[in-house]
Every structure is written in C-alpha cells, then in structure tokens.
Amino acid sequence: MKFRINLLIIVFFSIISMSHAQDVVGYWETYDGKGKKTGEIELSLRNDSLYGVITRAFLPDGTEVPDITCDGCLGERNGKKVVGMTVLNGLKYNPKKNEYYGDKACFAPQKNILANGKVWLDKNNKDILYLRGYLGPFYETQAWKRIK
C-alpha cells in the first residue's frame, strides 16, 4: 500500500513538472532594448534541463542574416555561426519560484557575455517569456514573444 502511494506521488509531481516545462518549450522571438527583433530561439528540454538554440538572426533593420558569425566571442564559440548556437545551457527548474535558473548558462553573442540566467513566463500571458542575465549585482531582462 505504501509503495502505491509513493508511486502516485511521484507520478503526480512528474506530471506537474512536465506540464510546466511544456509551457516554455517551443519557438520564441527575441528583441533588443529598443524593441527590434534580433532573432528566434528554440527552447527545448533535455534531461530535465532547459536549452535554447538560435534558429534565426536579424540585423537591427530587420534583415535576416543566416550566415553571421560570432567574431570575438568567448572560447569555442569564436568564429562560429550564430544560427545553431546554444545560448541557454542547462537551466534547471525551480518549482518554488516557478522559473528556470542556471549558473553561467546564458550567453549573449551580440555582447559577448556569459552570465547566470533565469527564465520565467509572464503570470498573465503565457506567450511572453522573460530572460534575465546576471553579472554580479548587474542584470538585464528581455521579454520574448512566443511564435505561434
């Protein structure tokens, strides 16, 4: 009897965790501080961790640049194509705060910054996702829009 109750509890919390995860999984448009579209990112889950890969990149005038490279970027990313680059790496879900968080898991190629980051959905609109990157006491928050 105790085994069945424990199994039910595990299944219940797994379903809750998976249902929240599905909320952030998908394609998102990214914007700069002036509201101009900078790219599109696919968020996916692997081994209960959140990853984000750039699928499209845009110049400030709206021109798509599929072959742009990350010149002067950190480490192995230097000289690599931006499209296809992983920019969110292994963020873990925190059920107490209803967000994903990761140390040195957020990379901004346009600024060449590797930072701690967190991701969460807008409480009133599940088609808006916030990404906040931290460097010590400093941070920047971006709002992304879901691509339907």
Short mmCIF file of N, CA and C in Angstrom, two decimals:
data_model
loop_
_atom_site.label_atom_id
_atom_site.label_comp_id
_atom_site.label_asym_id
_atom_site.label_seq_id
_atom_site.Cartn_x
_atom_site.Cartn_y
_atom_site.Cartn_z
N MET A 1 0.82 -1.19 0.00
CA MET A 1 0.00 0.00 0.00
C MET A 1 0.87 1.26 0.00
N LYS A 2 1.92 1.28 0.86
CA LYS A 2 2.80 2.44 0.94
C LYS A 2 3.51 2.66 -0.40
N PHE A 3 3.91 1.57 -1.07
CA PHE A 3 4.56 1.67 -2.36
C PHE A 3 3.65 2.35 -3.38
N ARG A 4 2.37 1.98 -3.40
CA ARG A 4 1.41 2.57 -4.34
C ARG A 4 1.24 4.06 -4.09
N ILE A 5 1.17 4.46 -2.83
CA ILE A 5 1.03 5.88 -2.51
C ILE A 5 2.26 6.64 -2.96
N ASN A 6 3.44 6.11 -2.68
CA ASN A 6 4.68 6.76 -3.12
C ASN A 6 4.74 6.86 -4.64
N LEU A 7 4.34 5.82 -5.32
CA LEU A 7 4.33 5.83 -6.77
C LEU A 7 3.37 6.89 -7.30
N LEU A 8 2.19 6.99 -6.70
CA LEU A 8 1.22 8.01 -7.11
C LEU A 8 1.76 9.41 -6.89
N ILE A 9 2.45 9.62 -5.79
CA ILE A 9 3.04 10.94 -5.51
C ILE A 9 4.10 11.27 -6.56
N ILE A 10 4.95 10.32 -6.88
CA ILE A 10 5.99 10.53 -7.89
C ILE A 10 5.36 10.85 -9.24
N VAL A 11 4.35 10.09 -9.64
CA VAL A 11 3.68 10.33 -10.92
C VAL A 11 3.03 11.71 -10.93
N PHE A 12 2.37 12.09 -9.84
CA PHE A 12 1.70 13.39 -9.76
C PHE A 12 2.69 14.53 -9.96
N PHE A 13 3.81 14.50 -9.22
CA PHE A 13 4.78 15.58 -9.34
C PHE A 13 5.50 15.57 -10.69
N SER A 14 5.66 14.41 -11.29
CA SER A 14 6.25 14.33 -12.63
C SER A 14 5.34 14.98 -13.65
N ILE A 15 4.04 14.75 -13.53
CA ILE A 15 3.07 15.35 -14.45
C ILE A 15 3.06 16.86 -14.29
N ILE A 16 3.08 17.36 -13.05
CA ILE A 16 3.11 18.80 -12.82
C ILE A 16 4.37 19.41 -13.42
N SER A 17 5.52 18.77 -13.18
CA SER A 17 6.78 19.28 -13.71
C SER A 17 6.77 19.29 -15.23
N MET A 18 6.28 18.22 -15.86
CA MET A 18 6.26 18.14 -17.32
C MET A 18 5.28 19.16 -17.90
N SER A 19 4.15 19.39 -17.24
CA SER A 19 3.19 20.34 -17.78
C SER A 19 3.75 21.75 -17.75
N HIS A 20 4.49 22.11 -16.70
CA HIS A 20 5.10 23.43 -16.68
C HIS A 20 6.18 23.54 -17.75
N ALA A 21 6.97 22.49 -17.89
CA ALA A 21 8.06 22.50 -18.86
C ALA A 21 7.53 22.73 -20.26
N GLN A 22 6.39 22.13 -20.57
CA GLN A 22 5.83 22.29 -21.90
C GLN A 22 5.43 23.74 -22.18
N ASP A 23 5.19 24.52 -21.12
CA ASP A 23 4.83 25.92 -21.31
C ASP A 23 5.94 26.74 -21.95
N VAL A 24 7.20 26.43 -21.63
CA VAL A 24 8.31 27.21 -22.16
C VAL A 24 8.92 26.60 -23.42
N VAL A 25 8.67 25.33 -23.66
CA VAL A 25 9.23 24.66 -24.83
C VAL A 25 8.58 25.22 -26.09
N GLY A 26 9.41 25.49 -27.10
CA GLY A 26 8.90 25.99 -28.37
C GLY A 26 9.79 27.07 -28.94
N TYR A 27 9.23 27.86 -29.84
CA TYR A 27 9.99 28.89 -30.54
C TYR A 27 9.59 30.27 -30.02
N TRP A 28 10.60 31.13 -29.83
CA TRP A 28 10.40 32.45 -29.25
C TRP A 28 11.14 33.50 -30.07
N GLU A 29 10.51 34.67 -30.26
CA GLU A 29 11.16 35.82 -30.89
C GLU A 29 11.90 36.60 -29.82
N THR A 30 13.11 37.05 -30.13
CA THR A 30 13.90 37.83 -29.19
C THR A 30 14.01 39.27 -29.69
N TYR A 31 14.15 40.20 -28.76
CA TYR A 31 14.18 41.63 -29.08
C TYR A 31 15.29 42.32 -28.32
N ASP A 32 15.81 43.42 -28.91
CA ASP A 32 16.80 44.22 -28.20
C ASP A 32 16.09 45.21 -27.28
N GLY A 33 16.85 46.06 -26.62
CA GLY A 33 16.30 47.03 -25.68
C GLY A 33 15.40 48.08 -26.32
N LYS A 34 15.49 48.21 -27.65
CA LYS A 34 14.67 49.20 -28.37
C LYS A 34 13.44 48.56 -29.00
N GLY A 35 13.22 47.27 -28.73
CA GLY A 35 12.05 46.58 -29.26
C GLY A 35 12.21 46.03 -30.67
N LYS A 36 13.43 46.03 -31.20
CA LYS A 36 13.67 45.49 -32.53
C LYS A 36 13.97 43.99 -32.43
N LYS A 37 13.38 43.25 -33.35
CA LYS A 37 13.58 41.80 -33.36
C LYS A 37 15.03 41.48 -33.69
N THR A 38 15.65 40.64 -32.83
CA THR A 38 17.05 40.27 -33.05
C THR A 38 17.21 38.82 -33.49
N GLY A 39 16.19 37.99 -33.19
CA GLY A 39 16.33 36.60 -33.56
C GLY A 39 15.16 35.76 -33.13
N GLU A 40 15.33 34.47 -33.37
CA GLU A 40 14.37 33.47 -32.93
C GLU A 40 15.15 32.35 -32.27
N ILE A 41 14.59 31.84 -31.18
CA ILE A 41 15.25 30.81 -30.38
C ILE A 41 14.30 29.66 -30.14
N GLU A 42 14.82 28.44 -30.25
CA GLU A 42 14.05 27.26 -29.89
C GLU A 42 14.46 26.82 -28.49
N LEU A 43 13.47 26.75 -27.59
CA LEU A 43 13.71 26.24 -26.25
C LEU A 43 13.28 24.78 -26.21
N SER A 44 14.12 23.94 -25.63
CA SER A 44 13.81 22.51 -25.52
C SER A 44 14.31 21.99 -24.18
N LEU A 45 13.77 20.84 -23.81
CA LEU A 45 14.20 20.17 -22.57
C LEU A 45 15.01 18.94 -22.90
N ARG A 46 16.13 18.79 -22.21
CA ARG A 46 16.95 17.59 -22.28
C ARG A 46 17.36 17.23 -20.87
N ASN A 47 17.06 16.02 -20.45
CA ASN A 47 17.42 15.57 -19.10
C ASN A 47 16.96 16.55 -18.02
N ASP A 48 15.72 17.01 -18.14
CA ASP A 48 15.12 17.94 -17.17
C ASP A 48 15.81 19.29 -17.10
N SER A 49 16.55 19.67 -18.12
CA SER A 49 17.21 20.97 -18.18
C SER A 49 16.77 21.70 -19.44
N LEU A 50 16.72 23.02 -19.33
CA LEU A 50 16.27 23.86 -20.44
C LEU A 50 17.45 24.34 -21.27
N TYR A 51 17.31 24.22 -22.59
CA TYR A 51 18.34 24.67 -23.53
C TYR A 51 17.70 25.58 -24.56
N GLY A 52 18.47 26.54 -25.05
CA GLY A 52 17.98 27.43 -26.09
C GLY A 52 18.98 27.54 -27.22
N VAL A 53 18.51 27.34 -28.45
CA VAL A 53 19.36 27.39 -29.64
C VAL A 53 18.81 28.45 -30.58
N ILE A 54 19.69 29.30 -31.08
CA ILE A 54 19.29 30.33 -32.04
C ILE A 54 18.93 29.68 -33.36
N THR A 55 17.72 29.97 -33.87
CA THR A 55 17.28 29.40 -35.14
C THR A 55 17.28 30.44 -36.27
N ARG A 56 17.20 31.72 -35.91
CA ARG A 56 17.26 32.80 -36.91
C ARG A 56 17.88 34.03 -36.25
N ALA A 57 18.63 34.82 -37.03
CA ALA A 57 19.25 36.06 -36.54
C ALA A 57 18.91 37.19 -37.48
N PHE A 58 18.73 38.39 -36.92
CA PHE A 58 18.34 39.56 -37.69
C PHE A 58 19.20 40.76 -37.34
N LEU A 59 19.45 41.62 -38.33
CA LEU A 59 20.09 42.91 -38.10
C LEU A 59 19.05 43.88 -37.57
N PRO A 60 19.48 45.02 -36.99
CA PRO A 60 18.51 45.99 -36.47
C PRO A 60 17.50 46.50 -37.52
N ASP A 61 17.87 46.45 -38.80
CA ASP A 61 16.93 46.92 -39.84
C ASP A 61 15.93 45.83 -40.26
N GLY A 62 16.02 44.66 -39.62
CA GLY A 62 15.08 43.57 -39.91
C GLY A 62 15.57 42.56 -40.92
N THR A 63 16.76 42.77 -41.49
CA THR A 63 17.32 41.84 -42.47
C THR A 63 17.78 40.57 -41.78
N GLU A 64 17.34 39.43 -42.30
CA GLU A 64 17.79 38.15 -41.75
C GLU A 64 19.22 37.88 -42.19
N VAL A 65 20.05 37.39 -41.25
CA VAL A 65 21.46 37.11 -41.54
C VAL A 65 21.78 35.67 -41.11
N PRO A 66 21.48 34.70 -41.98
CA PRO A 66 21.68 33.29 -41.59
C PRO A 66 23.13 32.87 -41.45
N ASP A 67 24.06 33.61 -42.06
CA ASP A 67 25.47 33.19 -42.05
C ASP A 67 26.34 34.04 -41.13
N ILE A 68 25.74 34.88 -40.30
CA ILE A 68 26.54 35.74 -39.42
C ILE A 68 27.33 34.87 -38.45
N THR A 69 28.60 35.28 -38.21
CA THR A 69 29.45 34.53 -37.28
C THR A 69 29.69 35.35 -36.01
N CYS A 70 30.06 34.66 -34.98
CA CYS A 70 30.30 35.26 -33.67
C CYS A 70 31.79 35.58 -33.56
N ASP A 71 32.20 36.68 -34.17
CA ASP A 71 33.61 37.06 -34.18
C ASP A 71 33.98 37.73 -32.86
N GLY A 72 35.05 37.26 -32.25
CA GLY A 72 35.50 37.78 -30.96
C GLY A 72 34.71 37.22 -29.78
N CYS A 73 33.98 36.13 -30.00
CA CYS A 73 33.19 35.53 -28.92
C CYS A 73 34.05 34.70 -27.99
N LEU A 74 33.46 34.31 -26.89
CA LEU A 74 34.15 33.53 -25.87
C LEU A 74 34.44 32.10 -26.32
N GLY A 75 35.64 31.63 -26.04
CA GLY A 75 36.02 30.23 -26.21
C GLY A 75 35.69 29.62 -27.55
N GLU A 76 35.08 28.43 -27.49
CA GLU A 76 34.80 27.65 -28.71
C GLU A 76 33.76 28.29 -29.60
N ARG A 77 33.05 29.30 -29.12
CA ARG A 77 32.04 29.98 -29.95
C ARG A 77 32.66 30.96 -30.95
N ASN A 78 33.90 31.36 -30.71
CA ASN A 78 34.55 32.34 -31.56
C ASN A 78 34.63 31.86 -33.01
N GLY A 79 34.13 32.69 -33.91
CA GLY A 79 34.17 32.37 -35.33
C GLY A 79 33.08 31.42 -35.80
N LYS A 80 32.24 30.95 -34.91
CA LYS A 80 31.17 30.01 -35.27
C LYS A 80 29.92 30.78 -35.71
N LYS A 81 29.07 30.11 -36.49
CA LYS A 81 27.80 30.71 -36.92
C LYS A 81 26.91 30.92 -35.70
N VAL A 82 26.22 32.05 -35.69
CA VAL A 82 25.30 32.37 -34.60
C VAL A 82 24.07 31.48 -34.69
N VAL A 83 23.54 31.30 -35.92
CA VAL A 83 22.40 30.41 -36.09
C VAL A 83 22.86 28.98 -35.82
N GLY A 84 22.19 28.32 -34.88
CA GLY A 84 22.58 26.99 -34.45
C GLY A 84 23.35 26.99 -33.13
N MET A 85 23.69 28.18 -32.64
CA MET A 85 24.45 28.29 -31.41
C MET A 85 23.54 28.11 -30.19
N THR A 86 24.01 27.35 -29.21
CA THR A 86 23.29 27.19 -27.95
C THR A 86 23.60 28.38 -27.07
N VAL A 87 22.56 29.12 -26.66
CA VAL A 87 22.74 30.32 -25.84
C VAL A 87 22.14 30.19 -24.45
N LEU A 88 21.28 29.21 -24.25
CA LEU A 88 20.81 28.86 -22.90
C LEU A 88 21.25 27.42 -22.68
N ASN A 89 21.96 27.19 -21.60
CA ASN A 89 22.62 25.91 -21.44
C ASN A 89 22.35 25.29 -20.07
N GLY A 90 21.41 24.37 -20.01
CA GLY A 90 21.21 23.56 -18.82
C GLY A 90 20.53 24.26 -17.65
N LEU A 91 19.57 25.13 -17.91
CA LEU A 91 18.85 25.77 -16.82
C LEU A 91 17.94 24.75 -16.14
N LYS A 92 17.94 24.75 -14.82
CA LYS A 92 17.16 23.81 -14.02
C LYS A 92 15.90 24.49 -13.51
N TYR A 93 14.82 23.73 -13.46
CA TYR A 93 13.54 24.25 -12.99
C TYR A 93 13.52 24.35 -11.47
N ASN A 94 13.07 25.49 -10.96
CA ASN A 94 12.90 25.71 -9.54
C ASN A 94 11.40 25.85 -9.27
N PRO A 95 10.74 24.80 -8.76
CA PRO A 95 9.29 24.85 -8.58
C PRO A 95 8.83 25.88 -7.55
N LYS A 96 9.69 26.22 -6.59
CA LYS A 96 9.31 27.21 -5.58
C LYS A 96 9.13 28.60 -6.20
N LYS A 97 9.95 28.90 -7.19
CA LYS A 97 9.88 30.21 -7.84
C LYS A 97 9.21 30.16 -9.21
N ASN A 98 8.89 28.96 -9.67
CA ASN A 98 8.25 28.78 -10.97
C ASN A 98 9.08 29.38 -12.10
N GLU A 99 10.39 29.07 -12.09
CA GLU A 99 11.31 29.59 -13.09
C GLU A 99 12.44 28.60 -13.30
N TYR A 100 13.19 28.82 -14.37
CA TYR A 100 14.40 28.06 -14.65
C TYR A 100 15.59 28.94 -14.30
N TYR A 101 16.67 28.34 -13.77
CA TYR A 101 17.84 29.11 -13.39
C TYR A 101 19.09 28.30 -13.69
N GLY A 102 20.16 29.00 -14.06
CA GLY A 102 21.43 28.32 -14.30
C GLY A 102 22.61 29.24 -14.11
N ASP A 103 23.69 28.71 -13.51
CA ASP A 103 24.94 29.45 -13.36
C ASP A 103 25.73 29.38 -14.67
N LYS A 104 26.18 30.52 -15.13
CA LYS A 104 26.95 30.61 -16.38
C LYS A 104 26.27 29.84 -17.50
N ALA A 105 24.96 30.05 -17.61
CA ALA A 105 24.15 29.29 -18.56
C ALA A 105 23.53 30.16 -19.64
N CYS A 106 23.78 31.45 -19.60
CA CYS A 106 23.13 32.38 -20.53
C CYS A 106 24.22 33.12 -21.30
N PHE A 107 24.20 33.00 -22.63
CA PHE A 107 25.22 33.65 -23.46
C PHE A 107 24.57 34.63 -24.42
N ALA A 108 25.05 35.86 -24.42
CA ALA A 108 24.55 36.90 -25.32
C ALA A 108 25.62 37.15 -26.39
N PRO A 109 25.46 36.55 -27.59
CA PRO A 109 26.52 36.69 -28.60
C PRO A 109 26.76 38.13 -29.04
N GLN A 110 25.68 38.96 -29.09
CA GLN A 110 25.86 40.33 -29.55
C GLN A 110 26.66 41.17 -28.57
N LYS A 111 26.75 40.72 -27.30
CA LYS A 111 27.50 41.44 -26.27
C LYS A 111 28.70 40.65 -25.76
N ASN A 112 28.85 39.40 -26.21
CA ASN A 112 29.95 38.53 -25.81
C ASN A 112 29.99 38.36 -24.29
N ILE A 113 28.82 38.05 -23.72
CA ILE A 113 28.70 37.90 -22.27
C ILE A 113 28.18 36.51 -21.93
N LEU A 114 28.85 35.86 -21.00
CA LEU A 114 28.40 34.59 -20.42
C LEU A 114 28.00 34.91 -18.99
N ALA A 115 26.74 34.65 -18.65
CA ALA A 115 26.22 35.08 -17.35
C ALA A 115 25.31 34.03 -16.74
N ASN A 116 25.02 34.23 -15.46
CA ASN A 116 23.97 33.45 -14.81
C ASN A 116 22.66 33.94 -15.43
N GLY A 117 21.68 33.05 -15.50
CA GLY A 117 20.43 33.47 -16.11
C GLY A 117 19.24 32.77 -15.51
N LYS A 118 18.10 33.41 -15.69
CA LYS A 118 16.85 32.76 -15.32
C LYS A 118 15.78 33.10 -16.33
N VAL A 119 14.81 32.20 -16.46
CA VAL A 119 13.74 32.29 -17.44
C VAL A 119 12.43 32.01 -16.71
N TRP A 120 11.42 32.83 -17.00
CA TRP A 120 10.09 32.57 -16.45
C TRP A 120 9.02 33.14 -17.37
N LEU A 121 7.83 32.59 -17.25
CA LEU A 121 6.70 33.05 -18.06
C LEU A 121 5.97 34.18 -17.35
N ASP A 122 5.41 35.09 -18.14
CA ASP A 122 4.57 36.14 -17.60
C ASP A 122 3.36 35.50 -16.91
N LYS A 123 3.01 35.98 -15.75
CA LYS A 123 1.91 35.38 -14.99
C LYS A 123 0.56 35.53 -15.69
N ASN A 124 0.40 36.59 -16.48
CA ASN A 124 -0.88 36.86 -17.11
C ASN A 124 -0.94 36.49 -18.59
N ASN A 125 0.22 36.24 -19.19
CA ASN A 125 0.26 35.94 -20.61
C ASN A 125 1.35 34.91 -20.88
N LYS A 126 0.96 33.66 -21.10
CA LYS A 126 1.91 32.56 -21.30
C LYS A 126 2.64 32.64 -22.64
N ASP A 127 2.32 33.65 -23.45
CA ASP A 127 3.03 33.86 -24.70
C ASP A 127 4.15 34.88 -24.57
N ILE A 128 4.40 35.33 -23.34
CA ILE A 128 5.52 36.22 -23.04
C ILE A 128 6.44 35.50 -22.06
N LEU A 129 7.72 35.44 -22.40
CA LEU A 129 8.72 34.80 -21.57
C LEU A 129 9.78 35.85 -21.24
N TYR A 130 10.25 35.84 -20.02
CA TYR A 130 11.30 36.77 -19.60
C TYR A 130 12.60 36.00 -19.40
N LEU A 131 13.69 36.61 -19.88
CA LEU A 131 15.03 36.09 -19.68
C LEU A 131 15.80 37.19 -18.95
N ARG A 132 16.41 36.83 -17.84
CA ARG A 132 17.24 37.79 -17.12
C ARG A 132 18.63 37.21 -17.00
N GLY A 133 19.63 37.99 -17.45
CA GLY A 133 21.02 37.61 -17.33
C GLY A 133 21.68 38.43 -16.23
N TYR A 134 22.46 37.76 -15.37
CA TYR A 134 23.11 38.41 -14.23
C TYR A 134 24.63 38.38 -14.36
N LEU A 135 25.25 39.50 -14.07
CA LEU A 135 26.69 39.57 -13.86
C LEU A 135 26.89 40.28 -12.53
N GLY A 136 27.11 39.51 -11.48
CA GLY A 136 27.20 40.10 -10.14
C GLY A 136 25.89 40.80 -9.80
N PRO A 137 25.96 42.06 -9.35
CA PRO A 137 24.73 42.77 -8.99
C PRO A 137 24.01 43.39 -10.20
N PHE A 138 24.60 43.29 -11.37
CA PHE A 138 24.02 43.90 -12.56
C PHE A 138 23.22 42.86 -13.35
N TYR A 139 22.13 43.29 -13.96
CA TYR A 139 21.32 42.37 -14.76
C TYR A 139 20.60 43.11 -15.87
N GLU A 140 20.19 42.33 -16.85
CA GLU A 140 19.36 42.84 -17.95
C GLU A 140 18.24 41.82 -18.18
N THR A 141 17.04 42.33 -18.39
CA THR A 141 15.89 41.47 -18.62
C THR A 141 15.35 41.72 -20.02
N GLN A 142 15.07 40.66 -20.74
CA GLN A 142 14.45 40.74 -22.06
C GLN A 142 13.10 40.05 -22.02
N ALA A 143 12.16 40.57 -22.79
CA ALA A 143 10.87 39.91 -22.96
C ALA A 143 10.85 39.28 -24.34
N TRP A 144 10.53 38.01 -24.41
CA TRP A 144 10.43 37.28 -25.67
C TRP A 144 8.97 36.96 -25.93
N LYS A 145 8.62 36.86 -27.21
CA LYS A 145 7.25 36.53 -27.59
C LYS A 145 7.22 35.14 -28.24
N ARG A 146 6.22 34.37 -27.86
CA ARG A 146 6.05 33.04 -28.42
C ARG A 146 5.70 33.14 -29.92
N ILE A 147 6.30 32.28 -30.73
CA ILE A 147 5.96 32.18 -32.15
C ILE A 147 4.88 31.12 -32.27
N LYS A 148 3.76 31.48 -32.85
CA LYS A 148 2.64 30.54 -32.96
C LYS A 148 2.57 29.94 -34.33
#
